[in-house]
Amino acid sequence: MLNMSTRKSLRLQSRGDTTPATPIHTNFYSPRLRSSVKRNLNSSFGASEQEPLSPTKVLKSGSTPAKGQKKNEKITLIIDKKNMTCRPLFYYESSESEDDCVAKSRILGKRKVKYPAKYTDVYVSPKKTVRGIEELHFTPVKNKLLEKDVFNDGSKTPKTPRNSSKKATPRSTIKQIREGTITPKVQSRIKAVELNNTPLKMARSQLHVSYIPTDLPCREKEHEDILSFLEGKLLDKCGGCMYISGVPGTGKTATVTSVINHLLKAVKTGEIPNFQYVNLNGMKLTEPRQAYVEIVKQLTGKTVTWEQAQNTLEEIFTKKAKKMKLPIILLVDELDIICTKRQDVVYNILDWPTKSITQLIVITIANTMDLPERLLMNRVTSRLGLTRLTFQAYTHKQLQEIVTKRLFGTNSFNPDAVQLVARKVASVSGDARRALDICRRAAEIAEVEGDDTLVTMSHVNEALKAMITQPKVRAIKNCSRLEQYILQAVISEVERTGIEETVFSNVYKMLVSLCAVNGFNSVSCTIALRAISKLGACRLLLVDQKCHDVDERIILNVSPDDVYYALKEE
Amino acid sequence: MKNLSDKNIINLRKFLKNNILNNTDFMGQENERQQVYDLLHRTITSGESNSALLIGPRASGKTTLVNNVLGDLQRFFSSDAVLVKLHGLIHTDDRIALKSITAQMNLENAVDGKVFGSFADNLTFLLACLKSGERGVSKSIIFIIEEFDLFCSHHNQTLLYNLFDVSQSAQTPICVLGITCRLDVIELLEKRVKSRFSHRQIFLFLGNDNDNHLDQRLERLQKFLLISNHQSLDITPAFRKQWNSSVNTLLQNRNFKSLMQRLLDLDLSERSLKNILLLVVSELNDHNNKLSYDTFLKQVELFERDETVQVLQDLSVLELCLIITMKHHCEIYDNQPMNFEMVFNRYLKFANANSNIQTVERPVIMKAFEQIQNLELISALTTGNSGVQKEYQLFKLLVLPHQISEAVKKITGLPTEVTQYANSSLV
């Protein structure tokens, strides 16, 4: 109860308190308070005994209602490390240290604006260490976060800090993450993974999309184009842009990454000047402006707000630097996501190469070929330039070559099976990921029969069936009788009226007569509606949720032929 | 309050209810179960990244299957794997989902389940974490995403793209298992998300592609209702024997079988069966300690009844007359919309023609009309205040004619005039 009221009064007081270095009343610290401070600090520090006593709480002392007293007070807490006891000393601060105190508070105040925080901040300031005794300075500082620790009323007991048992506060962790001192990591496993001892397992791991071969087959020409472009720009020491397009799964990002790796190797031998590589993916950003943050993070390792990041980048690229900086290669993946209505981010990214002091080469990747003309403004398109490259979808021969190259060293696949996969995939999308996934699935199916089976056409057929076929016919076959009658009723209603959209009341009429014909006990509207909503949930029917029950609009979402086919076979 | 002095029957009810509600074992579809098991097992033990979708209509046991498989893999979760569960109805946007992922993976920026930093911070940190891991060293992470189709409506599908992208690149091994009831869920994915998805779809259908549903259903009923010897229950052996034999005779009953067939025809899922069983079991007491065909029949009839007819039966005579008037209007003018004035005039004709019908004031009829509107037996064509007076607002009838005649038949003590009025529109 006491604590609650203390805090409330504190909040009230601190609101009026604007000057950081507030004069403190002489009678402020009563003997009773002193003991309570001691108790409080003991408890708070005692809990974190294992740590060195470096983190010191910078406590803000609230203003007192006293009038006219302008003396500053500095509290020094003497902590004996051996006994873990605190002994606060109070004395009047001399006038010189007042400036010091104000300066510090300014720094703190500024910092606070930058990082609006919700949690108690630990401010580390071990001032002096004399014979194992640390002096902790309790300077009056404006810090809203520490309000609960403020002692402003001598008659009340201050509250014990709640988070005293934690080693590092989450705020400090966030700060460290932002500064890049904490490396992100995932938990490591205890047991090691199984080895790829059988040929099928080895084939499977090599067929995985994440397995990247040393050189990409069938993309030699594109590789050469990008390499010559980048090399030329690096050797000429000028900036430039390039736009790469192609449907997903045609090896755009993989080719560019392999070119960069190639260049990095060339740097080591000294053939070309050193450069920095920044890699950006539009889909990995929460909003387009985070692109600035990501670039700055990859250049400096620090996370800042996007406004600051933009300023930093402007400075790097447009203002004359003191020393020559390294050229930068910037890869922007999924460019269409970064395009907003204003297109300021895209404009900036493409504008920097033209006016840059620091050499900047931008490579942009997107799916559609005509994206610059369709989506981008004229001034952006003009800056993007005409250096463009299109990745065609893989043909079946190329897909076959990719899969065969990956399987090099294992003889677990029948060449005909690989060809079947390549032809099937090339006819649909020409997506390399799809071909690899199907081969992997086929290997899994073969593995059920034994570790050394050869993957044949039948396995591949099964995998293709599982991954490409439509499930609708099977779904209709597995509906209950009532649901099948409803589908039939919808079809006959559509045929009767000639309009695709039907209404429940008409479907119900049709359903009743269908049931009578088939010798099925008629159902009530409630049951029929329930069945229709079930069919709507798995999207065999499209149901308009907004309309009321009887004039619910219903559209068939499968072709009538599928329904006939599914129901005829019985 | 029913008399429940017999300890046997109390324990039996408790056991049966528990058995029906909390039965977690998975029946049938062994092939699909094996596929899911292999997928997760391979992700955990050999560090392979995978993605898959589990698709099936509602109440087809998708979540039960996954929980069953996860139960089998429980021993790995402390040492080799991390389980992250997401639900489309709870994690309504990527921001919330990301916080939940961070908390469940117990990353550095999460303390006691509370996650710090902005959305962008969280995403960057999560991706950096996943990137730092590698196959064979770091724990496998298993993402179970329920109501997967709702995640497709998130902005840019950022979360799905990133999860699938991790599963297709040499980073921390993860397995993304989406659960949904929509058959066309793949079409909801954006093209680059679709390209990164491995197109492994596992379908779970209720019918299970075979025709002897009734036998399966009876077998399932046996599992629910029979008490085996080794279950430690406080039931005397004599009572148990009596109970089991009564259940067996019921399951052999021909009428009962046809009743079950009817239920199957309406709905193949086990959920409706469970609901009915629970109601039947709740009726067990000292006097009625056997399951009988009649109790089942009663519950199935309750299940099948028309709810609109039920509402119509509870209307007052005036409200019912108004509904009948509306029906006549619909029949004469071929479902044209009507307003209060039209209904009122037509009703007055009827009331004036029959001297037995008590004449009531116009405001009372208006009130009855509003009551009908509140019951949603009629619905306004225009929504909101369109500036039309309420007497002239147009309405549509939401009751089918056969429902009205059914209700009129069922109500006892209705004046003869009203019954006749219901049958003919010639007044």
mmCIF file of N, CA and C in Angstrom, chain B residues 111-154:
data_model
loop_
_atom_site.group_PDB
_atom_site.id
_atom_site.type_symbol
_atom_site.label_atom_id
_atom_site.label_comp_id
_atom_site.label_asym_id
_atom_site.label_seq_id
_atom_site.Cartn_x
_atom_site.Cartn_y
_atom_site.Cartn_z
ATOM 1 N N VAL B 111 12.664 -12.190 -23.170
ATOM 2 C CA VAL B 111 12.907 -12.502 -21.764
ATOM 3 C C VAL B 111 11.591 -12.917 -21.148
ATOM 4 N N ASP B 112 11.526 -14.126 -20.642
ATOM 5 C CA ASP B 112 10.323 -14.658 -20.002
ATOM 6 C C ASP B 112 9.100 -14.506 -20.896
ATOM 7 N N GLY B 113 9.259 -14.774 -22.160
ATOM 8 C CA GLY B 113 8.110 -14.722 -23.062
ATOM 9 C C GLY B 113 7.759 -13.334 -23.531
ATOM 10 N N LYS B 114 8.488 -12.311 -23.097
ATOM 11 C CA LYS B 114 8.194 -10.960 -23.576
ATOM 12 C C LYS B 114 9.284 -10.572 -24.564
ATOM 13 N N VAL B 115 8.864 -10.067 -25.715
ATOM 14 C CA VAL B 115 9.813 -9.797 -26.797
ATOM 15 C C VAL B 115 10.009 -8.292 -26.928
ATOM 16 N N PHE B 116 11.251 -7.896 -27.110
ATOM 17 C CA PHE B 116 11.557 -6.478 -27.181
ATOM 18 C C PHE B 116 11.977 -6.082 -28.585
ATOM 19 N N GLY B 117 11.858 -4.828 -28.875
ATOM 20 C CA GLY B 117 12.262 -4.322 -30.177
ATOM 21 C C GLY B 117 11.088 -4.210 -31.125
ATOM 22 N N SER B 118 11.302 -3.502 -32.218
ATOM 23 C CA SER B 118 10.221 -3.272 -33.170
ATOM 24 C C SER B 118 10.065 -4.474 -34.092
ATOM 25 N N PHE B 119 9.058 -4.398 -34.967
ATOM 26 C CA PHE B 119 8.787 -5.470 -35.925
ATOM 27 C C PHE B 119 10.000 -5.704 -36.817
ATOM 28 N N ALA B 120 10.555 -4.602 -37.342
ATOM 29 C CA ALA B 120 11.714 -4.727 -38.227
ATOM 30 C C ALA B 120 12.899 -5.347 -37.495
ATOM 31 N N ASP B 121 13.112 -4.906 -36.243
ATOM 32 C CA ASP B 121 14.197 -5.470 -35.432
ATOM 33 C C ASP B 121 14.025 -6.972 -35.278
ATOM 34 N N ASN B 122 12.774 -7.348 -34.950
ATOM 35 C CA ASN B 122 12.520 -8.763 -34.689
ATOM 36 C C ASN B 122 12.779 -9.611 -35.921
ATOM 37 N N LEU B 123 12.316 -9.109 -37.067
ATOM 38 C CA LEU B 123 12.495 -9.881 -38.300
ATOM 39 C C LEU B 123 13.980 -10.020 -38.632
ATOM 40 N N THR B 124 14.697 -8.909 -38.543
ATOM 41 C CA THR B 124 16.122 -8.959 -38.860
ATOM 42 C C THR B 124 16.839 -9.920 -37.921
ATOM 43 N N PHE B 125 16.463 -9.835 -36.646
ATOM 44 C CA PHE B 125 17.168 -10.675 -35.674
ATOM 45 C C PHE B 125 16.854 -12.148 -35.898
ATOM 46 N N LEU B 126 15.579 -12.440 -36.162
ATOM 47 C CA LEU B 126 15.200 -13.837 -36.391
ATOM 48 C C LEU B 126 15.924 -14.390 -37.615
ATOM 49 N N LEU B 127 15.971 -13.595 -38.691
ATOM 50 C CA LEU B 127 16.625 -14.082 -39.905
ATOM 51 C C LEU B 127 18.117 -14.271 -39.678
ATOM 52 N N ALA B 128 18.710 -13.332 -38.912
ATOM 53 C CA ALA B 128 20.135 -13.461 -38.621
ATOM 54 C C ALA B 128 20.402 -14.715 -37.804
ATOM 55 N N CYS B 129 19.494 -14.992 -36.855
ATOM 56 C CA CYS B 129 19.643 -16.196 -36.033
ATOM 57 C C CYS B 129 19.568 -17.442 -36.892
ATOM 58 N N LEU B 130 18.551 -17.482 -37.766
ATOM 59 C CA LEU B 130 18.373 -18.675 -38.589
ATOM 60 C C LEU B 130 19.549 -18.843 -39.544
ATOM 61 N N LYS B 131 20.108 -17.711 -39.984
ATOM 62 C CA LYS B 131 21.217 -17.770 -40.917
ATOM 63 C C LYS B 131 22.481 -18.279 -40.237
ATOM 64 N N SER B 132 22.596 -17.952 -38.944
ATOM 65 C CA SER B 132 23.829 -18.339 -38.244
ATOM 66 C C SER B 132 23.894 -19.844 -38.016
ATOM 67 N N GLY B 133 22.719 -20.479 -37.970
ATOM 68 C CA GLY B 133 22.725 -21.915 -37.712
ATOM 69 C C GLY B 133 23.123 -22.695 -38.938
ATOM 70 N N GLU B 134 23.536 -23.927 -38.744
ATOM 71 C CA GLU B 134 23.842 -24.763 -39.901
ATOM 72 C C GLU B 134 23.442 -26.199 -39.625
ATOM 73 N N ARG B 135 23.397 -26.942 -40.695
ATOM 74 C CA ARG B 135 22.943 -28.313 -40.606
ATOM 75 C C ARG B 135 23.892 -29.134 -39.740
ATOM 76 N N GLY B 136 23.336 -29.911 -38.863
ATOM 77 C CA GLY B 136 24.168 -30.797 -38.073
ATOM 78 C C GLY B 136 24.677 -30.206 -36.785
ATOM 79 N N VAL B 137 24.636 -28.892 -36.659
ATOM 80 C CA VAL B 137 25.129 -28.271 -35.439
ATOM 81 C C VAL B 137 23.971 -27.708 -34.616
ATOM 82 N N SER B 138 23.111 -26.979 -35.295
ATOM 83 C CA SER B 138 22.037 -26.337 -34.540
ATOM 84 C C SER B 138 20.783 -27.215 -34.509
ATOM 85 N N LYS B 139 19.931 -26.902 -33.560
ATOM 86 C CA LYS B 139 18.700 -27.671 -33.391
ATOM 87 C C LYS B 139 17.771 -27.457 -34.578
ATOM 88 N N SER B 140 17.046 -28.486 -34.937
ATOM 89 C CA SER B 140 16.033 -28.331 -35.974
ATOM 90 C C SER B 140 14.833 -27.613 -35.381
ATOM 91 N N ILE B 141 14.205 -26.791 -36.204
ATOM 92 C CA ILE B 141 13.037 -26.060 -35.735
ATOM 93 C C ILE B 141 11.831 -26.507 -36.525
ATOM 94 N N ILE B 142 10.763 -26.851 -35.817
ATOM 95 C CA ILE B 142 9.566 -27.330 -36.486
ATOM 96 C C ILE B 142 8.461 -26.317 -36.305
ATOM 97 N N PHE B 143 7.994 -25.780 -37.423
ATOM 98 C CA PHE B 143 6.907 -24.810 -37.388
ATOM 99 C C PHE B 143 5.611 -25.528 -37.743
ATOM 100 N N ILE B 144 4.647 -25.506 -36.845
ATOM 101 C CA ILE B 144 3.320 -26.042 -37.143
ATOM 102 C C ILE B 144 2.403 -24.837 -37.296
ATOM 103 N N ILE B 145 1.881 -24.629 -38.481
ATOM 104 C CA ILE B 145 1.062 -23.441 -38.743
ATOM 105 C C ILE B 145 -0.373 -23.874 -38.983
ATOM 106 N N GLU B 146 -1.239 -23.630 -38.017
ATOM 107 C CA GLU B 146 -2.643 -23.981 -38.195
ATOM 108 C C GLU B 146 -3.380 -22.838 -38.852
ATOM 109 N N GLU B 147 -4.459 -23.155 -39.543
ATOM 110 C CA GLU B 147 -5.224 -22.187 -40.345
ATOM 111 C C GLU B 147 -4.248 -21.440 -41.271
ATOM 112 N N PHE B 148 -3.526 -22.227 -42.038
ATOM 113 C CA PHE B 148 -2.473 -21.701 -42.901
ATOM 114 C C PHE B 148 -3.012 -20.680 -43.898
ATOM 115 N N ASP B 149 -4.244 -20.880 -44.356
ATOM 116 C CA ASP B 149 -4.795 -19.986 -45.384
ATOM 117 C C ASP B 149 -4.896 -18.550 -44.881
ATOM 118 N N LEU B 150 -5.060 -18.382 -43.569
ATOM 119 C CA LEU B 150 -5.163 -17.016 -43.043
ATOM 120 C C LEU B 150 -3.810 -16.311 -43.085
ATOM 121 N N PHE B 151 -2.727 -17.070 -43.024
ATOM 122 C CA PHE B 151 -1.401 -16.451 -43.120
ATOM 123 C C PHE B 151 -1.138 -15.925 -44.532
ATOM 124 N N CYS B 152 -1.857 -16.490 -45.505
ATOM 125 C CA CYS B 152 -1.665 -16.037 -46.885
ATOM 126 C C CYS B 152 -2.212 -14.640 -47.101
ATOM 127 N N SER B 153 -3.093 -14.187 -46.204
ATOM 128 C CA SER B 153 -3.662 -12.854 -46.411
ATOM 129 C C SER B 153 -2.832 -11.771 -45.728
ATOM 130 N N HIS B 154 -1.731 -12.145 -45.093
ATOM 131 C CA HIS B 154 -0.883 -11.129 -44.462
ATOM 132 C C HIS B 154 -0.181 -10.282 -45.520
#
